[in-house]
Amino acid sequence: DEAISNTDLLAASVEPYLMDRSVKMPRGTATPQDARTQVLTWCREGMERIGKVGDPVYEERLRYETEVIDGRGAFPYFYLVGDAVRWARSDDPLPFTPEDPNPPVKRPIRLNSGRGSSAASLVCYLPKNTLIHPVGPTLKFGRFLNPERKGRTELDVHVTSDRQCGT
């Protein structure tokens, strides 16, 4: 009887509130502009790596994709995915912590080469988020991201089965 009474007291003390169901995104950079700058730096490095700096087809495609991503405010998301993928594919060491001053050696983590329509994006390919060359007759960027598309974009990254647990 006392437990029921206490439950009623507890329930009466709870103040009503509304749930904020808006999308929450962690911040990887101080500002969205910083994210944009870093992603485009990775893209320029990629253009140099594949020898396409100044190529009109690639420059126009990069300009168009940048415009669409800008219009959707998606550069912070592209930065977060890119930063995680770059770290996963690298052999950068794990951070030292007070709890573990000698972390194990990190091996690169094998990821898929690209899934779904994100494989059609030059902005995903140049920083090596995807490894499938997107410029050609078969892959359509508009299936991945276009100004009319509703909802958030998604970059699917999958860890290969031999590396799904641990580093």
Coordinates of N, CA, C and O in Angstrom, one line a residue:
D1 N 0.8 -1.2 0.0 CA 0.0 0.0 0.0 C 0.9 1.3 0.0 O 0.6 2.2 -0.7
E2 N 2.0 1.2 0.8 CA 2.9 2.4 0.8 C 3.6 2.6 -0.5 O 3.8 3.7 -1.0
A3 N 3.9 1.5 -1.2 CA 4.6 1.6 -2.5 C 3.6 2.3 -3.5 O 4.0 3.1 -4.3
I4 N 2.4 1.9 -3.5 CA 1.4 2.5 -4.4 C 1.2 4.0 -4.1 O 1.2 4.9 -5.0
S5 N 1.2 4.3 -2.8 CA 1.1 5.7 -2.4 C 2.3 6.5 -2.9 O 2.2 7.6 -3.4
N6 N 3.5 5.9 -2.7 CA 4.7 6.6 -3.2 C 4.7 6.8 -4.7 O 5.2 7.8 -5.2
T7 N 4.2 5.8 -5.4 CA 4.2 5.9 -6.8 C 3.3 7.1 -7.2 O 3.6 7.8 -8.2
D8 N 2.1 7.2 -6.6 CA 1.2 8.3 -6.9 C 1.9 9.6 -6.6 O 1.7 10.6 -7.3
L9 N 2.6 9.7 -5.5 CA 3.4 11.0 -5.2 C 4.4 11.3 -6.2 O 4.5 12.5 -6.7
L10 N 5.1 10.3 -6.6 CA 6.1 10.5 -7.7 C 5.5 10.9 -9.0 O 5.9 11.9 -9.6
A11 N 4.4 10.3 -9.4 CA 3.7 10.6 -10.6 C 3.2 12.1 -10.6 O 3.3 12.8 -11.5
A12 N 2.7 12.5 -9.4 CA 2.2 13.8 -9.3 C 3.3 14.9 -9.3 O 3.0 16.0 -9.7
S13 N 4.5 14.5 -9.0 CA 5.6 15.5 -9.0 C 6.2 15.7 -10.4 O 7.0 16.6 -10.6
V14 N 5.9 14.8 -11.4 CA 6.5 15.0 -12.7 C 5.8 16.1 -13.4 O 4.6 16.1 -13.5
E15 N 6.6 17.0 -14.0 CA 6.1 18.1 -14.8 C 6.0 17.7 -16.2 O 6.8 17.0 -16.8
P16 N 4.9 18.1 -16.9 CA 4.7 17.7 -18.3 C 5.8 18.4 -19.1 O 6.2 19.5 -18.8
Y17 N 6.2 17.7 -20.2 CA 7.2 18.3 -21.1 C 7.0 17.7 -22.5 O 6.3 16.7 -22.7
L18 N 7.5 18.4 -23.5 CA 7.4 18.0 -24.8 C 8.7 17.4 -25.3 O 9.8 18.0 -24.9
M19 N 8.7 16.4 -26.0 CA 9.9 15.8 -26.6 C 10.4 16.6 -27.8 O 9.6 16.9 -28.6
D20 N 11.7 16.9 -27.8 CA 12.2 17.5 -29.0 C 12.7 16.4 -29.9 O 13.7 15.7 -29.6
R21 N 12.0 16.2 -31.0 CA 12.3 15.1 -31.9 C 13.1 15.6 -33.1 O 13.2 14.8 -34.1
S22 N 13.6 16.8 -33.1 CA 14.4 17.2 -34.2 C 15.7 16.4 -34.3 O 16.2 15.9 -33.3
V23 N 16.3 16.4 -35.5 CA 17.5 15.6 -35.7 C 18.6 16.3 -35.0 O 18.8 17.5 -35.1
K24 N 19.4 15.5 -34.3 CA 20.6 16.0 -33.6 C 21.8 15.5 -34.3 O 21.9 14.3 -34.6
M25 N 22.8 16.4 -34.5 CA 24.0 16.0 -35.2 C 25.2 16.4 -34.4 O 25.3 17.6 -34.0
P26 N 26.1 15.5 -34.1 CA 27.3 16.0 -33.4 C 28.1 17.0 -34.3 O 28.0 17.0 -35.5
R27 N 28.8 17.9 -33.6 CA 29.6 18.8 -34.4 C 31.1 18.4 -34.4 O 31.7 18.1 -33.4
G28 N 31.6 18.2 -35.6 CA 33.0 17.8 -35.8 C 33.9 19.0 -36.0 O 35.1 18.9 -36.0
T29 N 33.3 20.2 -36.4 CA 34.0 21.4 -36.6 C 33.3 22.5 -35.8 O 32.2 22.4 -35.5
A30 N 34.0 23.7 -35.7 CA 33.4 24.8 -35.0 C 32.2 25.4 -35.7 O 31.2 25.8 -35.1
T31 N 32.3 25.4 -37.0 CA 31.2 26.0 -37.8 C 30.9 25.1 -39.0 O 31.8 24.4 -39.5
P32 N 29.7 25.3 -39.6 CA 29.5 24.6 -40.9 C 30.4 25.0 -42.0 O 30.8 24.2 -42.8
Q33 N 30.9 26.2 -42.0 CA 31.8 26.7 -43.0 C 33.1 26.0 -42.8 O 33.8 25.7 -43.8
D34 N 33.6 25.7 -41.6 CA 34.8 25.0 -41.4 C 34.7 23.6 -42.0 O 35.6 23.0 -42.5
A35 N 33.5 22.9 -41.8 CA 33.3 21.6 -42.3 C 33.4 21.6 -43.9 O 34.0 20.8 -44.5
R36 N 32.7 22.6 -44.4 CA 32.8 22.8 -45.9 C 34.2 23.0 -46.4 O 34.6 22.3 -47.4
T37 N 34.9 23.8 -45.7 CA 36.3 24.1 -46.1 C 37.2 22.8 -46.1 O 37.9 22.5 -47.0
Q38 N 37.0 22.0 -45.0 CA 37.8 20.8 -44.9 C 37.4 19.8 -45.9 O 38.3 19.1 -46.5
V39 N 36.1 19.6 -46.2 CA 35.7 18.6 -47.2 C 36.2 19.0 -48.6 O 36.7 18.2 -49.3
L40 N 36.1 20.3 -48.9 CA 36.6 20.7 -50.2 C 38.1 20.6 -50.3 O 38.7 20.4 -51.4
T41 N 38.8 20.8 -49.2 CA 40.3 20.6 -49.2 C 40.6 19.1 -49.5 O 41.4 18.8 -50.3
W42 N 39.8 18.2 -48.9 CA 40.0 16.8 -49.2 C 39.7 16.5 -50.7 O 40.3 15.7 -51.3
C43 N 38.7 17.2 -51.2 CA 38.3 17.0 -52.6 C 39.4 17.5 -53.5 O 39.7 16.8 -54.5
R44 N 40.0 18.6 -53.2 CA 41.1 19.2 -54.0 C 42.3 18.2 -54.0 O 42.9 18.0 -55.0
E45 N 42.6 17.7 -52.8 CA 43.7 16.7 -52.7 C 43.3 15.4 -53.6 O 44.2 14.9 -54.2
G46 N 42.1 15.0 -53.6 CA 41.7 13.9 -54.4 C 41.8 14.2 -55.9 O 42.2 13.3 -56.7
M47 N 41.4 15.4 -56.3 CA 41.5 15.8 -57.7 C 43.0 15.7 -58.1 O 43.3 15.3 -59.2
E48 N 43.9 16.2 -57.3 CA 45.3 16.1 -57.6 C 45.8 14.6 -57.6 O 46.5 14.2 -58.6
R49 N 45.3 13.8 -56.7 CA 45.7 12.4 -56.6 C 45.3 11.6 -57.9 O 46.0 10.8 -58.4
I50 N 44.1 11.9 -58.5 CA 43.6 11.2 -59.7 C 44.0 12.0 -60.9 O 43.6 11.5 -62.0
G51 N 44.7 13.1 -60.8 CA 45.1 13.8 -62.0 C 44.0 14.5 -62.8 O 44.1 14.6 -64.0
K52 N 43.0 15.0 -62.1 CA 41.9 15.7 -62.8 C 41.8 17.2 -62.5 O 40.7 17.8 -62.8
V53 N 42.7 17.8 -61.9 CA 42.7 19.2 -61.6 C 42.6 19.9 -63.0 O 43.4 19.7 -63.9
G54 N 41.6 20.8 -63.1 CA 41.4 21.6 -64.3 C 40.6 20.8 -65.4 O 40.2 21.4 -66.4
D55 N 40.3 19.6 -65.2 CA 39.5 18.8 -66.2 C 38.1 19.4 -66.1 O 37.5 19.3 -65.1
P56 N 37.6 19.9 -67.2 CA 36.3 20.6 -67.2 C 35.1 19.6 -66.7 O 34.2 20.1 -66.0
V57 N 35.1 18.4 -67.0 CA 34.1 17.5 -66.6 C 34.1 17.3 -65.1 O 33.1 17.4 -64.4
Y58 N 35.3 17.1 -64.5 CA 35.4 16.9 -63.1 C 35.2 18.2 -62.3 O 34.5 18.2 -61.3
E59 N 35.7 19.3 -62.8 CA 35.5 20.6 -62.2 C 34.0 21.0 -62.1 O 33.6 21.5 -61.1
E60 N 33.3 20.8 -63.2 CA 31.9 21.1 -63.3 C 31.1 20.2 -62.3 O 30.2 20.6 -61.6
R61 N 31.5 18.9 -62.3 CA 30.8 18.0 -61.5 C 31.0 18.3 -60.0 O 30.1 18.3 -59.2
L62 N 32.2 18.7 -59.6 CA 32.5 19.1 -58.3 C 31.8 20.3 -57.9 O 31.2 20.5 -56.8
R63 N 31.7 21.3 -58.8 CA 31.0 22.5 -58.6 C 29.5 22.3 -58.3 O 28.9 22.8 -57.4
Y64 N 28.9 21.4 -59.2 CA 27.5 21.1 -59.0 C 27.2 20.4 -57.7 O 26.3 20.8 -57.0
E65 N 28.0 19.4 -57.4 CA 27.8 18.6 -56.2 C 27.9 19.5 -55.0 O 27.2 19.5 -54.0
T66 N 28.9 20.4 -55.0 CA 29.2 21.3 -53.9 C 28.0 22.3 -53.7 O 27.5 22.5 -52.6
E67 N 27.4 22.7 -54.8 CA 26.2 23.6 -54.8 C 25.0 22.9 -54.1 O 24.3 23.4 -53.3
V68 N 24.8 21.6 -54.5 CA 23.7 20.9 -54.0 C 23.9 20.6 -52.5 O 23.0 20.8 -51.7
I69 N 25.1 20.2 -52.1 CA 25.4 19.9 -50.7 C 25.3 21.2 -49.9 O 24.7 21.2 -48.8
D70 N 25.8 22.3 -50.4 CA 25.6 23.6 -49.7 C 24.1 23.9 -49.5 O 23.7 24.3 -48.4
G71 N 23.3 23.7 -50.6 CA 21.9 24.1 -50.5 C 21.2 23.2 -49.5 O 20.1 23.7 -48.9
R72 N 21.6 22.1 -49.2 CA 21.0 21.2 -48.2 C 21.7 21.3 -46.8 O 21.2 20.7 -45.9
G73 N 22.7 22.2 -46.7 CA 23.4 22.3 -45.4 C 24.0 21.1 -44.9 O 24.1 20.8 -43.7
A74 N 24.5 20.2 -45.8 CA 25.0 18.9 -45.5 C 26.5 18.8 -45.3 O 26.9 17.7 -45.0
F75 N 27.2 19.8 -45.4 CA 28.7 19.7 -45.3 C 29.1 19.2 -43.9 O 30.1 18.4 -43.8
P76 N 28.5 19.6 -42.8 CA 28.9 19.1 -41.5 C 28.7 17.5 -41.5 O 29.6 16.9 -40.9
Y77 N 27.7 17.0 -42.1 CA 27.5 15.6 -42.1 C 28.6 14.9 -43.0 O 29.2 13.9 -42.6
F78 N 28.9 15.5 -44.1 CA 29.9 14.9 -45.0 C 31.3 15.0 -44.3 O 32.1 14.1 -44.4
Y79 N 31.5 16.0 -43.5 CA 32.7 16.1 -42.7 C 32.8 15.0 -41.7 O 33.8 14.3 -41.6
L80 N 31.7 14.8 -40.9 CA 31.7 13.7 -39.9 C 32.0 12.3 -40.5 O 32.8 11.6 -40.0
V81 N 31.3 12.0 -41.6 CA 31.5 10.7 -42.2 C 33.0 10.6 -42.8 O 33.7 9.6 -42.6
G82 N 33.4 11.7 -43.4 CA 34.8 11.7 -44.0 C 35.8 11.5 -43.0 O 36.8 10.8 -43.2
D83 N 35.7 12.2 -41.9 CA 36.7 12.2 -40.8 C 36.7 10.8 -40.2 O 37.8 10.2 -40.0
A84 N 35.6 10.2 -40.0 CA 35.6 8.8 -39.4 C 36.1 7.8 -40.4 O 36.9 6.9 -40.0
V85 N 35.8 7.9 -41.7 CA 36.3 7.0 -42.7 C 37.8 7.1 -42.9 O 38.5 6.1 -42.9
R86 N 38.3 8.4 -42.9 CA 39.7 8.6 -43.0 C 40.5 8.0 -41.9 O 41.5 7.3 -42.0
W87 N 39.9 8.1 -40.6 CA 40.6 7.6 -39.5 C 40.5 6.0 -39.5 O 41.5 5.4 -39.3
A88 N 39.4 5.5 -39.9 CA 39.3 4.0 -40.0 C 40.2 3.4 -41.0 O 40.9 2.4 -40.7
R89 N 40.4 4.0 -42.1 CA 41.3 3.5 -43.1 C 42.8 3.8 -42.8 O 43.6 3.2 -43.5
S90 N 43.1 4.6 -41.9 CA 44.4 4.9 -41.6 C 45.0 4.0 -40.6 O 44.3 3.2 -40.0
D91 N 46.3 4.1 -40.3 CA 46.9 3.4 -39.2 C 47.3 4.4 -38.1 O 48.2 4.1 -37.3
D92 N 46.6 5.5 -38.1 CA 46.9 6.5 -37.0 C 46.7 5.8 -35.7 O 45.8 4.9 -35.5
P93 N 47.5 6.1 -34.7 CA 47.4 5.4 -33.4 C 46.2 5.8 -32.7 O 45.6 6.8 -32.9
L94 N 45.7 4.9 -31.8 CA 44.6 5.1 -30.9 C 45.1 6.2 -29.9 O 46.3 6.2 -29.5
P95 N 44.2 7.0 -29.4 CA 44.6 8.1 -28.4 C 45.0 7.5 -27.1 O 44.5 6.5 -26.6
F96 N 46.0 8.1 -26.4 CA 46.4 7.8 -25.1 C 45.3 8.4 -24.1 O 44.8 9.5 -24.4
T97 N 45.0 7.6 -23.1 CA 44.1 8.1 -22.1 C 44.7 7.8 -20.7 O 45.6 7.0 -20.6
P98 N 44.3 8.5 -19.7 CA 44.8 8.2 -18.3 C 44.5 6.8 -18.0 O 45.3 6.1 -17.3
E99 N 43.4 6.2 -18.4 CA 43.0 4.8 -18.1 C 43.9 3.9 -18.9 O 44.1 2.7 -18.5
D100 N 44.3 4.2 -20.1 CA 45.1 3.3 -20.9 C 46.3 4.1 -21.6 O 46.2 4.6 -22.7
P101 N 47.4 4.3 -20.8 CA 48.5 5.1 -21.4 C 49.2 4.3 -22.5 O 50.0 4.9 -23.2
N102 N 49.0 3.0 -22.7 CA 49.6 2.2 -23.7 C 48.5 1.5 -24.6 O 48.4 0.3 -24.5
P103 N 47.8 2.3 -25.4 CA 46.7 1.6 -26.1 C 47.3 0.6 -27.2 O 48.4 0.8 -27.6
P104 N 46.5 -0.4 -27.6 CA 47.0 -1.3 -28.6 C 47.2 -0.6 -29.9 O 46.7 0.5 -30.2
V105 N 48.1 -1.2 -30.7 CA 48.3 -0.6 -32.0 C 47.1 -0.8 -32.9 O 46.4 -1.8 -32.9
K106 N 46.7 0.3 -33.6 CA 45.5 0.3 -34.4 C 45.9 -0.2 -35.8 O 46.9 0.3 -36.4
R107 N 45.2 -1.1 -36.3 CA 45.4 -1.5 -37.7 C 44.3 -0.8 -38.5 O 43.2 -0.5 -38.0
P108 N 44.6 -0.5 -39.8 CA 43.5 0.1 -40.6 C 42.3 -0.9 -40.6 O 42.4 -2.1 -40.5
I109 N 41.1 -0.2 -40.6 CA 39.8 -1.0 -40.6 C 39.3 -1.1 -42.0 O 39.1 0.0 -42.7
R110 N 39.1 -2.3 -42.5 CA 38.6 -2.4 -43.8 C 37.1 -2.0 -43.9 O 36.3 -2.5 -43.1
L111 N 36.8 -1.1 -44.8 CA 35.4 -0.7 -45.0 C 35.0 -1.1 -46.4 O 35.8 -1.4 -47.3
N112 N 33.7 -1.1 -46.6 CA 33.2 -1.3 -48.0 C 33.6 -0.2 -48.9 O 34.0 0.8 -48.5
S113 N 33.6 -0.5 -50.2 CA 34.1 0.5 -51.2 C 33.0 1.5 -51.5 O 33.3 2.5 -52.1
G114 N 31.8 1.3 -51.2 CA 30.7 2.2 -51.4 C 29.4 1.5 -51.6 O 29.4 0.5 -52.3
R115 N 28.4 2.0 -50.9 CA 27.1 1.3 -51.0 C 26.0 2.3 -51.4 O 26.1 3.5 -51.1
G116 N 25.1 1.8 -52.2 CA 23.9 2.6 -52.6 C 24.3 3.8 -53.5 O 25.4 3.8 -54.1
S117 N 23.5 4.7 -53.5 CA 23.6 5.8 -54.4 C 24.8 6.8 -54.1 O 25.2 7.6 -54.9
S118 N 25.3 6.7 -52.8 CA 26.4 7.6 -52.5 C 27.7 7.3 -53.3 O 28.5 8.2 -53.5
A119 N 27.7 6.1 -53.9 CA 28.8 5.8 -54.8 C 28.8 6.6 -56.1 O 29.8 6.6 -56.8
A120 N 27.8 7.3 -56.3 CA 27.7 8.2 -57.5 C 28.2 9.6 -57.2 O 28.1 10.5 -58.1
S121 N 28.7 9.9 -56.0 CA 29.2 11.2 -55.7 C 30.7 11.4 -55.8 O 31.4 10.7 -55.1
L122 N 31.1 12.4 -56.5 CA 32.5 12.8 -56.6 C 33.0 13.3 -55.3 O 34.1 13.1 -54.9
V123 N 32.1 14.0 -54.5 CA 32.5 14.6 -53.2 C 32.7 13.4 -52.2 O 33.4 13.6 -51.2
C124 N 32.1 12.3 -52.4 CA 32.3 11.1 -51.6 C 33.6 10.4 -52.1 O 34.3 9.8 -51.3
Y125 N 33.8 10.3 -53.4 CA 34.9 9.6 -53.9 C 36.3 10.3 -53.7 O 37.2 9.6 -53.3
L126 N 36.3 11.6 -53.9 CA 37.6 12.2 -53.9 C 38.3 12.1 -52.5 O 39.5 11.9 -52.4
P127 N 37.6 12.2 -51.4 CA 38.2 12.0 -50.1 C 38.4 10.6 -49.7 O 38.8 10.3 -48.6
K128 N 38.0 9.6 -50.6 CA 38.0 8.2 -50.3 C 37.0 7.7 -49.4 O 37.2 6.7 -48.7
N129 N 35.8 8.4 -49.2 CA 34.7 7.9 -48.5 C 34.1 6.7 -49.2 O 33.7 5.7 -48.6
T130 N 34.1 6.8 -50.5 CA 33.7 5.6 -51.4 C 34.9 5.4 -52.3 O 35.7 6.3 -52.5
L131 N 35.0 4.2 -52.8 CA 36.2 3.9 -53.7 C 35.8 3.5 -55.1 O 36.6 3.1 -55.9
I132 N 34.5 3.8 -55.5 CA 34.0 3.5 -56.8 C 34.0 4.8 -57.6 O 33.4 5.8 -57.2
H133 N 34.7 4.8 -58.7 CA 34.8 6.0 -59.5 C 33.4 6.4 -60.0 O 32.8 5.7 -60.7
P134 N 32.9 7.7 -59.7 CA 31.5 8.0 -60.0 C 31.3 8.7 -61.3 O 30.2 8.9 -61.7
V135 N 32.4 9.1 -62.0 CA 32.1 9.9 -63.2 C 32.1 8.9 -64.4 O 33.1 8.2 -64.7
G136 N 31.0 8.9 -65.0 CA 30.8 8.0 -66.2 C 29.3 7.8 -66.5 O 28.5 8.5 -65.8
P137 N 29.0 7.0 -67.4 CA 27.6 6.9 -67.9 C 26.6 6.1 -66.9 O 25.4 6.3 -67.1
T138 N 27.1 5.3 -66.0 CA 26.2 4.5 -65.2 C 25.8 5.0 -63.9 O 24.7 4.7 -63.4
L139 N 26.6 5.8 -63.2 CA 26.2 6.3 -61.9 C 25.6 7.7 -62.0 O 26.2 8.6 -62.6
K140 N 24.5 7.9 -61.3 CA 23.8 9.2 -61.4 C 23.8 9.8 -60.0 O 23.2 9.3 -59.1
F141 N 24.5 11.0 -59.9 CA 24.5 11.7 -58.6 C 23.1 12.1 -58.1 O 22.8 12.1 -56.9
G142 N 22.2 12.4 -59.0 CA 20.9 12.8 -58.7 C 20.1 11.8 -57.9 O 19.2 12.1 -57.2
R143 N 20.5 10.5 -58.0 CA 19.8 9.5 -57.3 C 20.2 9.6 -55.8 O 19.5 9.2 -54.9
F144 N 21.4 10.0 -55.6 CA 22.0 10.2 -54.2 C 21.5 11.5 -53.6 O 21.0 11.5 -52.5
L145 N 21.6 12.6 -54.3 CA 21.4 13.9 -53.7 C 21.0 14.8 -54.8 O 21.7 15.0 -55.8
N146 N 19.8 15.4 -54.6 CA 19.4 16.5 -55.6 C 18.6 17.5 -54.9 O 18.1 17.2 -53.8
P147 N 18.5 18.7 -55.4 CA 17.8 19.8 -54.7 C 16.4 19.5 -54.4 O 15.8 20.0 -53.4
E148 N 15.7 18.6 -55.1 CA 14.3 18.3 -54.8 C 14.1 17.2 -53.8 O 13.0 17.0 -53.3
R149 N 15.1 16.4 -53.6 CA 14.9 15.3 -52.7 C 14.6 15.7 -51.2 O 15.3 16.6 -50.7
K150 N 13.6 15.1 -50.7 CA 13.2 15.4 -49.3 C 14.0 14.5 -48.3 O 14.4 13.4 -48.7
G151 N 14.1 14.9 -47.1 CA 14.8 14.1 -46.1 C 16.3 14.2 -46.1 O 16.9 14.9 -47.0
R152 N 16.9 13.6 -45.2 CA 18.3 13.7 -45.0 C 19.0 12.7 -45.9 O 18.5 11.6 -46.3
T153 N 20.2 13.1 -46.3 CA 21.0 12.1 -47.1 C 21.7 11.1 -46.2 O 21.9 11.3 -45.0
E154 N 22.1 10.0 -46.8 CA 22.8 9.0 -46.0 C 24.0 8.5 -46.8 O 23.9 8.1 -47.9
L155 N 25.1 8.4 -46.1 CA 26.3 7.8 -46.6 C 26.5 6.5 -45.9 O 26.9 6.5 -44.7
D156 N 26.3 5.4 -46.6 CA 26.4 4.1 -45.9 C 27.8 3.6 -45.9 O 28.5 3.6 -46.9
V157 N 28.3 3.4 -44.7 CA 29.7 2.9 -44.5 C 29.6 1.6 -43.7 O 29.0 1.6 -42.6
H158 N 30.1 0.5 -44.2 CA 30.0 -0.7 -43.5 C 31.4 -1.3 -43.3 O 32.3 -1.3 -44.2
V159 N 31.6 -1.8 -42.1 CA 32.9 -2.4 -41.7 C 32.8 -3.9 -42.2 O 31.8 -4.5 -42.1
T160 N 33.9 -4.3 -42.8 CA 33.9 -5.7 -43.3 C 33.8 -6.7 -42.1 O 34.2 -6.3 -41.0
S161 N 33.3 -7.9 -42.3 CA 33.0 -8.8 -41.2 C 34.2 -9.2 -40.4 O 34.0 -9.4 -39.2
D162 N 35.4 -9.2 -41.0 CA 36.6 -9.6 -40.2 C 37.0 -8.5 -39.2 O 37.9 -8.7 -38.4
R163 N 36.4 -7.2 -39.3 CA 36.8 -6.1 -38.4 C 35.7 -5.5 -37.7 O 35.8 -4.4 -37.3
Q164 N 34.6 -6.2 -37.5 CA 33.4 -5.6 -36.9 C 33.5 -5.4 -35.4 O 32.8 -4.7 -34.8
C165 N 34.4 -6.2 -34.8 CA 34.6 -6.1 -33.4 C 36.0 -5.6 -33.1 O 37.0 -6.3 -33.5
G166 N 36.2 -4.6 -32.3 CA 37.5 -4.1 -31.9 C 38.3 -3.4 -33.0 O 37.8 -3.3 -34.1
T167 N 39.4 -3.0 -32.6 CA 40.4 -2.4 -33.5 C 41.6 -3.2 -33.6 O 42.6 -3.0 -34.0

